[in-house]
Tab-separated table of C-alpha atoms and ligand atoms in Angstrom:
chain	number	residue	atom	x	y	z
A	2	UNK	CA	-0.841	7.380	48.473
A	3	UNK	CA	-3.636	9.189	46.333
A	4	UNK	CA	-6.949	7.189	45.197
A	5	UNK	CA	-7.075	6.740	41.597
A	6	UNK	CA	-10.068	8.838	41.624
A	7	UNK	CA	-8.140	11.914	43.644
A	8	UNK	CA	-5.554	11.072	41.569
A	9	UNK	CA	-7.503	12.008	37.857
A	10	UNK	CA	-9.289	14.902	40.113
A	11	UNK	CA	-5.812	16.617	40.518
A	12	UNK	CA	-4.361	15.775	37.048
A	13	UNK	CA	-7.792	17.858	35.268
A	14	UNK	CA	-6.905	20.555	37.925
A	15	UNK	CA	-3.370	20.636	36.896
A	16	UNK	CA	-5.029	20.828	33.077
A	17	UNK	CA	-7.152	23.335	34.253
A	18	UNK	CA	-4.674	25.936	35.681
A	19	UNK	CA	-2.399	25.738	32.794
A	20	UNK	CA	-5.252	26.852	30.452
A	21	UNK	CA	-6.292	29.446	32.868
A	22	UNK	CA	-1.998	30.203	32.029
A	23	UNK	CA	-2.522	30.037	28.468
A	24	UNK	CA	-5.887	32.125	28.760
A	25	UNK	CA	-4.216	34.865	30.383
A	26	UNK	CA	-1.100	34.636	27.853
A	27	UNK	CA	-3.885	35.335	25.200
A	28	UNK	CA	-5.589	38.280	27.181
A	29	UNK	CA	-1.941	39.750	27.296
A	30	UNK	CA	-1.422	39.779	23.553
A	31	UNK	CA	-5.055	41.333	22.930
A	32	UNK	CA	-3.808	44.296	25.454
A	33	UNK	CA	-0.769	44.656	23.466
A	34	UNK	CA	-2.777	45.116	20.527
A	35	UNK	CA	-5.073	47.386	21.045
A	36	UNK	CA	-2.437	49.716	23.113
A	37	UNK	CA	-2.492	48.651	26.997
A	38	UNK	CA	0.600	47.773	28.017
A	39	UNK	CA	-0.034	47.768	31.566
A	40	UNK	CA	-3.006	45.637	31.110
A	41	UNK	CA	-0.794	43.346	29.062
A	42	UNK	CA	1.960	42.973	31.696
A	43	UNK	CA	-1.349	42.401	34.904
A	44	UNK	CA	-2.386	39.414	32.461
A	45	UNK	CA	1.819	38.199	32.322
A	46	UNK	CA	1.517	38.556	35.807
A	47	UNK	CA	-1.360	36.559	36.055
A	48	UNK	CA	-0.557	33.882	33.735
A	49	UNK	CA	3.110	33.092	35.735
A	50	UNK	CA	0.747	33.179	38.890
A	51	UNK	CA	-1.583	30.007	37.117
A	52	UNK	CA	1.268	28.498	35.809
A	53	UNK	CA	2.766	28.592	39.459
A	54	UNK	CA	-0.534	27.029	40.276
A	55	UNK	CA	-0.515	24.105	38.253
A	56	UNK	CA	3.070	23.533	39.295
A	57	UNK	CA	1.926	23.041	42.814
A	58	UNK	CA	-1.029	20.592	41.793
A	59	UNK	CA	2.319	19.198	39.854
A	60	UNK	CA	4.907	18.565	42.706
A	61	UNK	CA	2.032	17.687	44.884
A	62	UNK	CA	0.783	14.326	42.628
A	63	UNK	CA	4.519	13.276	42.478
A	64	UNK	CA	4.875	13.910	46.841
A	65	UNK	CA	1.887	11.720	47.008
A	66	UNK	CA	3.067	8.852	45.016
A	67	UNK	CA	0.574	9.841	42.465
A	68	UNK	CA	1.438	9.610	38.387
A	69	UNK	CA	0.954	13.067	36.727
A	70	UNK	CA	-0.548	12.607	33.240
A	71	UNK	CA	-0.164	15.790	31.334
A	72	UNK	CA	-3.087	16.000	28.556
A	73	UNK	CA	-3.554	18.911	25.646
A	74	UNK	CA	-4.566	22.370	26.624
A	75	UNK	CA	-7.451	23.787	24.695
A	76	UNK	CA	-7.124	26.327	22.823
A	77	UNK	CA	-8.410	29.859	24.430
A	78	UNK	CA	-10.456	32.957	23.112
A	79	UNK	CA	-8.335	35.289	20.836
A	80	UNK	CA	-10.859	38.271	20.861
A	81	UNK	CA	-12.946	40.138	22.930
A	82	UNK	CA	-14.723	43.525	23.261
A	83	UNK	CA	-13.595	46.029	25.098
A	84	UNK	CA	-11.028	46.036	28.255
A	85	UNK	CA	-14.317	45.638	30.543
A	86	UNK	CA	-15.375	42.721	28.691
A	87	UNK	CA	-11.793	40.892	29.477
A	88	UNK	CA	-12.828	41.586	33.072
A	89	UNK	CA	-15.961	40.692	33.300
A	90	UNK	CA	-14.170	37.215	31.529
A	91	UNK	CA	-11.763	36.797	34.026
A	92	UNK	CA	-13.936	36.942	36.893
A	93	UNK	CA	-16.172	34.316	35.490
A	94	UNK	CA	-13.539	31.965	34.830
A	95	UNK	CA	-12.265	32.607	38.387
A	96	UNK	CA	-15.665	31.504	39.849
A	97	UNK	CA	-15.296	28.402	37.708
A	98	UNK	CA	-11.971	27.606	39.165
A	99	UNK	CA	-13.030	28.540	42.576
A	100	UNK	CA	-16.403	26.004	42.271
A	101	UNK	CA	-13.634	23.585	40.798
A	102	UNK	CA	-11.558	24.083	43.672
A	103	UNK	CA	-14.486	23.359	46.421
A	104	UNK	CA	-15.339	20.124	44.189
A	105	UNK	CA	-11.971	19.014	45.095
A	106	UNK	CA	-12.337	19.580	48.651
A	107	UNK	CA	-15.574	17.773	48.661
A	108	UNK	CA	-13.714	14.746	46.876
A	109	UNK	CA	-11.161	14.941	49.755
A	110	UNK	CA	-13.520	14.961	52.360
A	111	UNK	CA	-15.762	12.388	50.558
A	112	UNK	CA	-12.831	9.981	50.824
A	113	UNK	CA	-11.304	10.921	54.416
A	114	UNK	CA	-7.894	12.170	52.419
A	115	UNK	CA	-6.965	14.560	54.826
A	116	UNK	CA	-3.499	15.580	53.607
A	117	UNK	CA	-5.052	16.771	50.285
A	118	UNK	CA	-8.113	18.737	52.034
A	119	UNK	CA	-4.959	20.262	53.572
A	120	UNK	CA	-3.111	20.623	50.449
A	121	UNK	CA	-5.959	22.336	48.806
A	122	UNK	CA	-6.575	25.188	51.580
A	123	UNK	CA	-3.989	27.145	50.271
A	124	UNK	CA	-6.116	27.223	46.899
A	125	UNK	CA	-9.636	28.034	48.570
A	126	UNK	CA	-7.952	31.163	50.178
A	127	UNK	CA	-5.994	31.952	46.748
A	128	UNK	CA	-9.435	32.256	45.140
A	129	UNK	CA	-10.987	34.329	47.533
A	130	UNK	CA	-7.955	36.750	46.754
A	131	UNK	CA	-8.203	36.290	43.056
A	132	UNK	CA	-11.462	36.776	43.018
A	133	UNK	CA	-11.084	40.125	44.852
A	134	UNK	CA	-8.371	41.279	42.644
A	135	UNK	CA	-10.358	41.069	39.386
A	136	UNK	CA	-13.617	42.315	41.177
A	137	UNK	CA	-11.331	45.428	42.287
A	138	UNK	CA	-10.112	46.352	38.782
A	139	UNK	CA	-13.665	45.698	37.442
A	140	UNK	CA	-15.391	48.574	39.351
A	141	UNK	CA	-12.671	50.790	38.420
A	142	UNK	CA	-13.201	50.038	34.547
A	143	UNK	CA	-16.844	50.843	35.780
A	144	UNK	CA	-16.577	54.035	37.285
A	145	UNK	CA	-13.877	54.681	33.953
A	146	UNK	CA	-16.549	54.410	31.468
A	147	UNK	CA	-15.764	55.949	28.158
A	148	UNK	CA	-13.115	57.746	29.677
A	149	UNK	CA	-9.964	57.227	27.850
A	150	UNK	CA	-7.648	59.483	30.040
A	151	UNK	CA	-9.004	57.822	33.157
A	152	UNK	CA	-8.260	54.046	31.464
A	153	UNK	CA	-4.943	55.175	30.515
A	154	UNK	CA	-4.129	56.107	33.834
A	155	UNK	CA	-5.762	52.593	35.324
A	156	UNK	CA	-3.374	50.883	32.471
A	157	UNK	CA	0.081	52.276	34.527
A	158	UNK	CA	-1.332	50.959	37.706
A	159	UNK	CA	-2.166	47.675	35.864
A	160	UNK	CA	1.199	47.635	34.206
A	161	UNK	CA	2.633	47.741	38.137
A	162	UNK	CA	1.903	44.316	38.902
A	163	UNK	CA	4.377	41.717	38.840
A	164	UNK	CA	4.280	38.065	40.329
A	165	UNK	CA	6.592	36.413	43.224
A	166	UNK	CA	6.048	33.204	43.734
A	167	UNK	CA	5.494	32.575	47.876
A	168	UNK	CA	8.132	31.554	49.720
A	169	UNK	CA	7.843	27.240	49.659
A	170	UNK	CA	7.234	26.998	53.474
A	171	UNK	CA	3.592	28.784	52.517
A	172	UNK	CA	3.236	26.056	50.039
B	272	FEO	FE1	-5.313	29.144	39.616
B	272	FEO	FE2	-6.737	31.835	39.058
B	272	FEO	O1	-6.729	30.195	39.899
């Protein structure tokens, strides 16, 4: 059984992964509309990824006997600079969700819960990917510059990505 505290930890981290969803959703339309189609589909990608995310936080509250309470999802940026500048956005919000992440494992620790320090390990390694991803397509858009050719090429590699969920024994 979850501690009503662990309990309201997981619900804002179930809150928080379905706006980093509905973040991404919006990056994805901004890509679309200024012509980057493969950027567009890396965001989809991206956004089914979080939403997989919060679906795990999800199933695991209702495993533990826990109540999820489902509460509104802000409303994310619309606009932004250039392609860099979504980048440089995503990676910031990553190291958010990775420093919300660790502040749940402290919480577990904090209160001896030792299936959900367990739980979350999946999601301290996930972040240390994510984080890697983004920081990889960054210093391409670096080294791109002003280059359009170059960032149209980067766009079909983008456009590659697609998400599949892990099998559930990883989960
Ligand atoms: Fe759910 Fe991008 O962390």
């Amino acid at each position: 059984m979850l501690s009503k505290t662990m309990e309201k930890a997981l619900n804002e981290q179930i809150n928080a992964e379905f706006y980093s969803s509905y973040m991404y959703l919006s990056m994805s339309t901004y890509f679309d509309s200024v012509g980057l189609p493969g950027a567009a589909q890396w965001m989809q990608a991206q956004t089914q990824e979080e939403w997989f995310h919060g679906m795990k936080f999800f199933r695991y509250v209702n495993e533990r006997g826990g109540r999820v309470a489902l509460k509104a999802i802000k409303q994310p940026p619309t606009d932004w600079k250039s392609t860099l500048h979504v980048f440089q956005e995503v990676l910031s919000h990553e190291q958010k969700v990775t420093g919300l992440i660790n502040n749940l494992v402290n919480l577990a620790l904090d209160e001896r819960d030792h299936a959900t320090n367990i739980f979350l390990q999946w999601f301290v390694s996930e972040q240390v990917e994510e984080e890697a991803n983004v920081g990889a397509v960054l210093d391409k858009l670096k080294l791109i510059g002003k280059d359009a050719t170059a960032l149209f090429t980067l766009d079909a590699t983008l456009g590659q990505r697609v998400f599949t969920p892990p099998p559930p024994k990883g989960e």
